[in-house]
Coordinates of C-alpha atoms and ligand atoms in Angstrom, one line a residue:
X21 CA 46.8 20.7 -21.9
X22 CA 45.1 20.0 -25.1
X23 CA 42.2 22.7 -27.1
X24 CA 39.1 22.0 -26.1
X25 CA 38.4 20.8 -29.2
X26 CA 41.2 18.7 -29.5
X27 CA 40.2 17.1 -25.7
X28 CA 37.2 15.9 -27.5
X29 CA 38.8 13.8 -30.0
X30 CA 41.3 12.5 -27.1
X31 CA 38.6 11.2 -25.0
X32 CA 37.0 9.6 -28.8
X33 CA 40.5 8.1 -28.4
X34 CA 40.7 7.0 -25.1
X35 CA 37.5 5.2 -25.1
X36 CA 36.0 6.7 -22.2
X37 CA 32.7 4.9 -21.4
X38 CA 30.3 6.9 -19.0
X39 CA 30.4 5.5 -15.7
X40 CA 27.2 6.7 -14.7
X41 CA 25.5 3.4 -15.5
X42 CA 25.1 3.1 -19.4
X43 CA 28.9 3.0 -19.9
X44 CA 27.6 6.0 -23.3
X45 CA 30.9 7.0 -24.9
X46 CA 31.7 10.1 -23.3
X47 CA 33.8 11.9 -26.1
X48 CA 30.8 11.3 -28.4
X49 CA 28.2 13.4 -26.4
X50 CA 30.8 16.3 -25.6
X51 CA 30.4 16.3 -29.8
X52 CA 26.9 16.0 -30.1
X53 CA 26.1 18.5 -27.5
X54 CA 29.0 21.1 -29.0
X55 CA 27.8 20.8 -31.9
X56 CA 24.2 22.1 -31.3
X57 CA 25.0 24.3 -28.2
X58 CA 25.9 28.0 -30.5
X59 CA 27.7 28.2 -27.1
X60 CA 24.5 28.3 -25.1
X61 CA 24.7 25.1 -23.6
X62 CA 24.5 23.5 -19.7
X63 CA 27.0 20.8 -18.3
X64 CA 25.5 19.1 -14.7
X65 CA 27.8 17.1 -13.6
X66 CA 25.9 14.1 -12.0
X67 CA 26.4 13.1 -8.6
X68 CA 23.1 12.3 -6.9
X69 CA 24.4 8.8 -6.6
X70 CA 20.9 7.0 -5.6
X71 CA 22.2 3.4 -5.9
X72 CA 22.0 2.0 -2.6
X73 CA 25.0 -0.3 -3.1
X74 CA 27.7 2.5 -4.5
X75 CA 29.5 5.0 -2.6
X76 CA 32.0 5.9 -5.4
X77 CA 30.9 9.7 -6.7
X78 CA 30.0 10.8 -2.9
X79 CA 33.7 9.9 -2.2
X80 CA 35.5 10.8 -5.0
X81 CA 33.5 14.2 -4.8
X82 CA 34.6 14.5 -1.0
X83 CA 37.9 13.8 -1.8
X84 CA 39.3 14.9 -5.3
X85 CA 36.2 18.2 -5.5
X86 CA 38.9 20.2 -7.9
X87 CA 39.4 17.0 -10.3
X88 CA 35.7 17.1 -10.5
X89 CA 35.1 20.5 -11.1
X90 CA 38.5 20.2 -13.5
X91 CA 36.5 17.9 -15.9
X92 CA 33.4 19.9 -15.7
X93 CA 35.3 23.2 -16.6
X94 CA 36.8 21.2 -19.6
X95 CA 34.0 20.2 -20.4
X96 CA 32.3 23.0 -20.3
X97 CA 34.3 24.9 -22.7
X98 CA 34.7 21.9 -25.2
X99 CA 31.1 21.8 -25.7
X100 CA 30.3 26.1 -25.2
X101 CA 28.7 26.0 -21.7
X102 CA 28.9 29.5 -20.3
X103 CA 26.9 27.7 -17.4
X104 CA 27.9 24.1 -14.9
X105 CA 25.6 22.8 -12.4
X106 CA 26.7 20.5 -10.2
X107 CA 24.2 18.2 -8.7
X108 CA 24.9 16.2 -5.3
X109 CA 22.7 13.9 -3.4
X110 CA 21.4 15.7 -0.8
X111 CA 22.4 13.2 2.1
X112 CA 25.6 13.5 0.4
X113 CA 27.3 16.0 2.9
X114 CA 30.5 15.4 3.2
X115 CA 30.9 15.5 -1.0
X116 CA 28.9 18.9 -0.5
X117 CA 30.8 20.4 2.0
X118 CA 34.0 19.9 -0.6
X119 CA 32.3 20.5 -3.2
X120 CA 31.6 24.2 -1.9
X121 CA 34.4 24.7 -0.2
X122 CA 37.0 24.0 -3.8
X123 CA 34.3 26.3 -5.7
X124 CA 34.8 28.9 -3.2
X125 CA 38.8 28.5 -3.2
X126 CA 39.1 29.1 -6.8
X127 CA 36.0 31.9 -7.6
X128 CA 38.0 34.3 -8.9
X129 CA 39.2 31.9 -11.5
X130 CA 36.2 30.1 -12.8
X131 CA 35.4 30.5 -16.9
X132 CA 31.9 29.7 -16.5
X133 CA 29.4 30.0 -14.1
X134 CA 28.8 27.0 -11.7
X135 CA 26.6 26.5 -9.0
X136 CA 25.8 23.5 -6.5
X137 CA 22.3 21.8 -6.4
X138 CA 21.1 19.5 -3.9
X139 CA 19.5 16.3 -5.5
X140 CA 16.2 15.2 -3.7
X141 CA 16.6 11.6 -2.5
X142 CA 15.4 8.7 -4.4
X143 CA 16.8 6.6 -7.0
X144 CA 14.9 8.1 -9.9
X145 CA 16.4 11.5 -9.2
X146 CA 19.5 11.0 -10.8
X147 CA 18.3 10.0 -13.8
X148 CA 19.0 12.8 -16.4
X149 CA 15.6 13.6 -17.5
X150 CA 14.4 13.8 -13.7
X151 CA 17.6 15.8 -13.1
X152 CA 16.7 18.3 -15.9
X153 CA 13.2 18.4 -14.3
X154 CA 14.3 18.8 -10.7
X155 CA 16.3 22.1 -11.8
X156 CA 13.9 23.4 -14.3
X157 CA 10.6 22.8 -12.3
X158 CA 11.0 21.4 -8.9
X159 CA 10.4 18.2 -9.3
X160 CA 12.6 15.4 -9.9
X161 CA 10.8 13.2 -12.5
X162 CA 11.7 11.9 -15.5
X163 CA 9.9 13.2 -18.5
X164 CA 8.8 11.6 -22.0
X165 CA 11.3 11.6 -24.8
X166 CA 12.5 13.1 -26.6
X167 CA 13.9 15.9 -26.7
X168 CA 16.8 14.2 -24.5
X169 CA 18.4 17.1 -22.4
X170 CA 21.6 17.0 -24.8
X171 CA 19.1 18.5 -27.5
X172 CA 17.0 20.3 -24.7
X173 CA 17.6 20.4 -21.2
X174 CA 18.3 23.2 -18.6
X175 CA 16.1 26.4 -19.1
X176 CA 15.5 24.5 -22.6
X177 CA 19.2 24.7 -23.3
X178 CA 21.3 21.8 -24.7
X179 CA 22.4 20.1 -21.3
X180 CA 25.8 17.8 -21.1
X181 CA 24.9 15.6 -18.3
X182 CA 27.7 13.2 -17.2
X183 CA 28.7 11.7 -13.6
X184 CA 31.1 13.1 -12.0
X185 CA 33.6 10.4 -12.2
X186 CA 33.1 10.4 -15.8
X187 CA 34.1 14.3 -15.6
X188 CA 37.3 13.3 -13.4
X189 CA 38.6 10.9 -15.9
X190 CA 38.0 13.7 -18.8
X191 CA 40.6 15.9 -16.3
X192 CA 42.8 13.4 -16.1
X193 CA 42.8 12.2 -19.8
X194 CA 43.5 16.4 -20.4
X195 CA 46.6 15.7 -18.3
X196 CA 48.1 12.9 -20.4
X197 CA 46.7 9.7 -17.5
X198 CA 45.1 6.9 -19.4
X199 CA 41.5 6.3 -18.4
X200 CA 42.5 2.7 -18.0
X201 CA 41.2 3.0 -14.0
X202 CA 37.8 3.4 -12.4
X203 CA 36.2 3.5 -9.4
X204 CA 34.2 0.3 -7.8
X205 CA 32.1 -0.2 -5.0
X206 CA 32.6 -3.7 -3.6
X207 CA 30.0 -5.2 -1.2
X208 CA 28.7 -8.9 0.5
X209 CA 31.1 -11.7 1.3
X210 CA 34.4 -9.9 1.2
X211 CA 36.8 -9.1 4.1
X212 CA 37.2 -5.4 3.4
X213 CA 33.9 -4.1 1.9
X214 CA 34.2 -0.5 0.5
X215 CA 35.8 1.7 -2.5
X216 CA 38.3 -0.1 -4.7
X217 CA 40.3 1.8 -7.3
X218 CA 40.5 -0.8 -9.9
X219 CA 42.9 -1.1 -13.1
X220 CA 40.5 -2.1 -15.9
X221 CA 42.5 -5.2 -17.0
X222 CA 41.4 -6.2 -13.9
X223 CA 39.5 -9.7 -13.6
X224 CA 36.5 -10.2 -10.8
X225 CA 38.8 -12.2 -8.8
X226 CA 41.5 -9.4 -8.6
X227 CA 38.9 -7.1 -7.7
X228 CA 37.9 -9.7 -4.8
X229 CA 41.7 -9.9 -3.9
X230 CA 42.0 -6.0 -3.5
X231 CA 38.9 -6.4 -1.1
X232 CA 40.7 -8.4 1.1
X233 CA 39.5 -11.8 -0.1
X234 CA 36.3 -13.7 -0.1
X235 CA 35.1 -13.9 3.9
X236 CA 33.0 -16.9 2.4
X237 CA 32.4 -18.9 -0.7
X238 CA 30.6 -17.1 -2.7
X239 CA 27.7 -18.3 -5.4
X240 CA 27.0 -15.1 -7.5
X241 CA 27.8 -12.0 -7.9
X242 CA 25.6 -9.0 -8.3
X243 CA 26.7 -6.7 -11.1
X244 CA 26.2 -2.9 -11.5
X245 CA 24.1 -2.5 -8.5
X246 CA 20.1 -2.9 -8.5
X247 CA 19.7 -1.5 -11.7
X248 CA 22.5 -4.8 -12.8
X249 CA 22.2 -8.3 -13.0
X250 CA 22.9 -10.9 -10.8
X251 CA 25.9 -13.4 -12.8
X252 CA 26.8 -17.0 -11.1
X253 CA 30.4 -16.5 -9.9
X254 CA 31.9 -19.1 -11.8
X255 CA 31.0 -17.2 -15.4
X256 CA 32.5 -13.7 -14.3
X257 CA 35.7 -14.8 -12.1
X258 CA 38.3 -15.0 -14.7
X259 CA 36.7 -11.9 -16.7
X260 CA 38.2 -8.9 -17.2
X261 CA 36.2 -5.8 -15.6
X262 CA 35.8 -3.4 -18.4
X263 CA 32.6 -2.9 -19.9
X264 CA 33.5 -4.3 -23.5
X265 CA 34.6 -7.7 -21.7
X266 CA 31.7 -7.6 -20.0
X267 CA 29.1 -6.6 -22.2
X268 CA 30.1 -9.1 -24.7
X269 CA 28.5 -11.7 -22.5
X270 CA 25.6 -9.7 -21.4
X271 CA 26.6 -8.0 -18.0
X272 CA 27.3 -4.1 -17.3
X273 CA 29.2 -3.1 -14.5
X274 CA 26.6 -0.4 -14.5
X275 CA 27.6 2.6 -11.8
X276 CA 30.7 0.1 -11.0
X277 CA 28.8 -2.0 -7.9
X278 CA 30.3 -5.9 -7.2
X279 CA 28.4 -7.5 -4.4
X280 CA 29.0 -10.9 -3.7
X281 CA 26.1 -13.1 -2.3
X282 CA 28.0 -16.3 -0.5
X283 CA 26.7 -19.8 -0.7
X284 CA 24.7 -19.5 2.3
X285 CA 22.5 -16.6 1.9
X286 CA 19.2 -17.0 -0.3
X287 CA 19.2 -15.4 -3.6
X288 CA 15.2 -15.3 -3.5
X289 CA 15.4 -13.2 -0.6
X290 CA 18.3 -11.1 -1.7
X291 CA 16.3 -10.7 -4.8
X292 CA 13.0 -9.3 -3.0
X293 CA 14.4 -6.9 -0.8
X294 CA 15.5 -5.5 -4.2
X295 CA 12.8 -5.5 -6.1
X296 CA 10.7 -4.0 -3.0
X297 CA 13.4 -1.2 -3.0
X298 CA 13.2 -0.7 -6.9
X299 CA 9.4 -0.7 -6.5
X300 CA 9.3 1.8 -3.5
X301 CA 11.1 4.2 -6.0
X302 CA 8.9 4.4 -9.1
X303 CA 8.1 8.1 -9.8
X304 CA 4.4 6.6 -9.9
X305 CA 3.7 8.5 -13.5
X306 CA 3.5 5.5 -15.6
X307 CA 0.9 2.7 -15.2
X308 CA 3.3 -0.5 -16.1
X309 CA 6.1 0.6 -13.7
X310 CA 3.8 1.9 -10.8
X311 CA 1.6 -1.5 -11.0
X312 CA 4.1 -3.9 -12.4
X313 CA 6.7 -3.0 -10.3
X314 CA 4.2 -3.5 -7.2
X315 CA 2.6 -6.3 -8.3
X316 CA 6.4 -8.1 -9.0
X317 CA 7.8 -7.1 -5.4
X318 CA 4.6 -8.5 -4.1
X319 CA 5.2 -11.9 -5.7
X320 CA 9.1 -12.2 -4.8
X321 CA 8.1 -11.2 -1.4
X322 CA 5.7 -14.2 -1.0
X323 CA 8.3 -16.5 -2.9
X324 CA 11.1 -15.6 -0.6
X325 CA 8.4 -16.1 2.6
X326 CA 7.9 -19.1 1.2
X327 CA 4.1 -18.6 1.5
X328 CA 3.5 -18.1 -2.8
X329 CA 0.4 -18.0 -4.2
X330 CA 0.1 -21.1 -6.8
X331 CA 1.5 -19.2 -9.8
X332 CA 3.6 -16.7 -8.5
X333 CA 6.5 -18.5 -10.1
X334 CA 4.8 -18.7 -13.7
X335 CA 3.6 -15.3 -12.9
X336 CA 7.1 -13.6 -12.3
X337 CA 8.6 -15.4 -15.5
X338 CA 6.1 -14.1 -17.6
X339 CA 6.4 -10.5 -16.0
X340 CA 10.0 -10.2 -16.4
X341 CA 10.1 -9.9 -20.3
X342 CA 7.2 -7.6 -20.3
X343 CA 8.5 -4.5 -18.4
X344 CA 10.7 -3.2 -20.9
X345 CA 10.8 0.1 -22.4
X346 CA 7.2 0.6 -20.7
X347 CA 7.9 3.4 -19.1
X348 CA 8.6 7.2 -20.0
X349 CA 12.5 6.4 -18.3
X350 CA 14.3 3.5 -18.0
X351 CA 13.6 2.6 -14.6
X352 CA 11.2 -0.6 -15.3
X353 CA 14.0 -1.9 -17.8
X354 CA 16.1 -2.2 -15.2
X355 CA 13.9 -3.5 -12.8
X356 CA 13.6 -6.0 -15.4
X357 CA 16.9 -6.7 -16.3
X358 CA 17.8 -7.7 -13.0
X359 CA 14.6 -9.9 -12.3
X360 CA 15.3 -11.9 -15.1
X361 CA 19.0 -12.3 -14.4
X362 CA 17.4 -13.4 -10.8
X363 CA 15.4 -16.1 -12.3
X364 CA 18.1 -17.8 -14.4
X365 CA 20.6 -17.5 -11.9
X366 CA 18.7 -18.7 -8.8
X367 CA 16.3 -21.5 -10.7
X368 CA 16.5 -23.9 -8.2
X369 CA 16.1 -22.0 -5.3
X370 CA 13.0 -20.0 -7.0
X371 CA 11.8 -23.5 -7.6
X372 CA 12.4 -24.4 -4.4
X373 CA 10.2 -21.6 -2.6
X374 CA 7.5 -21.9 -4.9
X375 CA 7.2 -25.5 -2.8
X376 CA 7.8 -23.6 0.2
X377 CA 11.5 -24.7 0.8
X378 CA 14.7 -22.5 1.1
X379 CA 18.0 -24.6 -0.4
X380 CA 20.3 -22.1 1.6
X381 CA 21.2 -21.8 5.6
X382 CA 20.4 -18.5 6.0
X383 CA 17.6 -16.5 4.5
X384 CA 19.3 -13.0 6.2
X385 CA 22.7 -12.9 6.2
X386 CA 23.6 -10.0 7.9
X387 CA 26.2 -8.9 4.8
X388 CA 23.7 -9.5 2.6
X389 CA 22.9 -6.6 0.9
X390 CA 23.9 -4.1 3.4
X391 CA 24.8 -0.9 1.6
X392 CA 28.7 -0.3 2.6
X393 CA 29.9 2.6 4.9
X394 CA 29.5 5.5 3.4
X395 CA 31.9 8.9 4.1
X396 CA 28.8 10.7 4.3
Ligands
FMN6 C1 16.6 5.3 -12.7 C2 18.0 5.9 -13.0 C3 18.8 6.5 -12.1 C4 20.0 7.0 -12.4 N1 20.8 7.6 -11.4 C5 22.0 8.1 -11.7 C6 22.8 8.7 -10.7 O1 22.5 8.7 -9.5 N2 24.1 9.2 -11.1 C7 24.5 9.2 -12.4 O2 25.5 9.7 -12.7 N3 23.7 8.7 -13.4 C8 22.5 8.1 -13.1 N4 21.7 7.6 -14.1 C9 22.2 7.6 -15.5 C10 21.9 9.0 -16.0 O3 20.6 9.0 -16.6 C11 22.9 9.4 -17.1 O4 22.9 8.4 -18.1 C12 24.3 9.7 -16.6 O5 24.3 10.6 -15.6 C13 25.2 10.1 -17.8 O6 26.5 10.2 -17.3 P1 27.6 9.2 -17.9 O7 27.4 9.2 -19.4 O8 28.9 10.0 -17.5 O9 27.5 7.9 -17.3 C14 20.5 7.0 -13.7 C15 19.7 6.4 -14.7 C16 18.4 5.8 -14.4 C17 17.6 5.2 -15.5
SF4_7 S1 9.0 4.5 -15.8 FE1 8.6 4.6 -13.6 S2 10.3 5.8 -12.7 FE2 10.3 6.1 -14.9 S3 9.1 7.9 -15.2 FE3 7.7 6.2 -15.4 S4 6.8 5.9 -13.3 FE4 8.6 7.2 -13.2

């Protein structure tokens, strides 16, 4: 086992990319947090797992608990955190269950302190700011920036905050394994929805192979979950799945979600439902996300009825590159992100509804945008 020191430049080595959403490289903020800490800081390990499309941290928490808590011990004494908190959705129950039952089989052999924290629902909650919040006052909003919680976080301490499977792969990096794997949650038109542990050479299609084939044709593929982009599937099929691939033609693979939408189901429609979810979870404290985010599921909601208002169309368009970076997190960005990536990728069929046609069979497909079986 490498010094904690000595982990940190391995995982600079290894290239491990957060897999939270922002794919940050996680060697890097072990350093920046290490060196500020005076070894005073805070590591919460991130599993509130909010995104309705992705099972992967509730499972691999359920399942592997003592890899988990492995990389947050490591990481813990790489970056001089006497303290760990681990944070787990609270409808999460299976993963908290394991979770306290691996603390409890190894409490007599703990090097730092850790305790278990039950996120409040909500997407916003496991953001790192509202994380912060939630275990500092109560309340699981994000605040202003900066200071980011790496500078000051928990109880005003320099906080590591890094999801859980990000923490796993740190353990098993430490072991000599190459972080060349990661966890994806694969959803829509395949035969076996569910968890996939993927190799990162991986292309889309492979990934669609290992979920038991496509169960239809498929015309786009959602990317990194409701905070992702929609791509059509043509573009992404013969890519490889790891981020740099991916992010050098615009996509993320965000907290590692695939869904596939198939020929037949409406993109409009799959579109709304999101953006009603997304707007349903603004944590209401700033004025463009609260209103804009309203105002945008309102007018996807009438498109995909097909009962729009004259310019809802115009309206959205102009909406969608306004968003960004208007709120005090990056909730409305992503919002955003995946509107516009709507819009581009479903043209004709948002053209279509704004003359009060759909293009596809079904408007509902019952796959469509289900979230997957969950373990708990
Ligand atoms: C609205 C929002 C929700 C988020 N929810 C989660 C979450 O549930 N779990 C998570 O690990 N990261 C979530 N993140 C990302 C965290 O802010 C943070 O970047 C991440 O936990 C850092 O870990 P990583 O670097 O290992 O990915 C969310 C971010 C945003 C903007
Ligand atoms: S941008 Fe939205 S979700 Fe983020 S803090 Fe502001 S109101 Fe809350």
């Amino acid at each position: 086992m490498p010094s904690s020191r000595h982990l940190i430049g391995e995982l600079e080595s290894a290239n491990l990319l957060g897999r939270g959403g922002a794919a940050f490289p996680v060697g890097r903020k072990w350093r920046a947090v290490a060196e500020r800490a005076s070894g005073r800081a805070v590591v919460l390990a991130n599993g509130a797992e909010g995104e309705p499309l992705s099972l992967k941290d509730r499972t691999l928490m359920a399942t592997r608990p003592h890899l988990v808590i492995d990389g947050a011990l490591l990481a813990a004494e790489a970056v001089g955190a006497p303290d760990i908190i681990i944070y787990v959705g609270a409808k999460h129950r299976a993963a908290e269950a394991a979770i306290r039952g691996a603390l409890a089989e190894r409490s007599n052999q703990l090097r730092s302190r850790v305790r278990m924290m039950s996120a409040p629902d909500g997407y916003v909650a496991g953001e790192e700011s509202a994380a912060v919040h939630f275990i500092n006052a109560g309340d699981a909003r994000p605040t202003t920036t900066p200071p980011r919680p790496f500078e000051r976080g928990v109880d005003g301490r320099p906080t590591l905050v890094q999801n859980v499977e990000s923490l796993a792969m740190a353990a098993q990096i430490a072991r000599g394994i190459d972080a060349n794997t990661g966890l994806v949650t694969v959803s829509g038109a395949v035969r076996k929805p569910g968890l996939q542990e993927i190799d990162l050479g991986w292309t889309f299609s492979d990934v669609a192979a290992a979920a038991g084939g496509l169960a239809r044709p498929v015309q786009a593929v959602l990317l990194g979950g409701y905070f992702g982009a929609w791509a059509p599937v043509d573009e992404v099929w013969a890519l490889p799945i790891a981020a740099p691939s991916l992010r050098a033609r615009g996509f993320t693979l965000g907290c590692g979600v695939v869904h596939a939408l198939s020929e037949d189901a409406c993109g409009v429609d799959a579109t709304a439902r999101i953006m009603a979810y997304l707007a349903s979870q603004s944590a209401r404290q700033c004025g463009p996300c609260l209103f804009g985010l309203h105002a945008i599921g309102e007018c996807v909601r009438r498109l995909a009825a097909r009962s729009p208002q004259a310019s809802d169309l115009d309206r959205l368009s102009r909406w969608s590159g306004q968003l960004a970076g208007r709120g005090a997190c990056k909730h409305p960005d992503g919002a955003a992100g995946l509107l516009g990536s709507a819009l581009s990728v479903f043209a004709d069929d948002f053209a279509a509804h704004q003359q009060r046609r759909c293009l596809r069979r079904s408007t509902s497909h019952p796959a469509s945008l289900q979230p997957v079986a969950a373990v708990a």
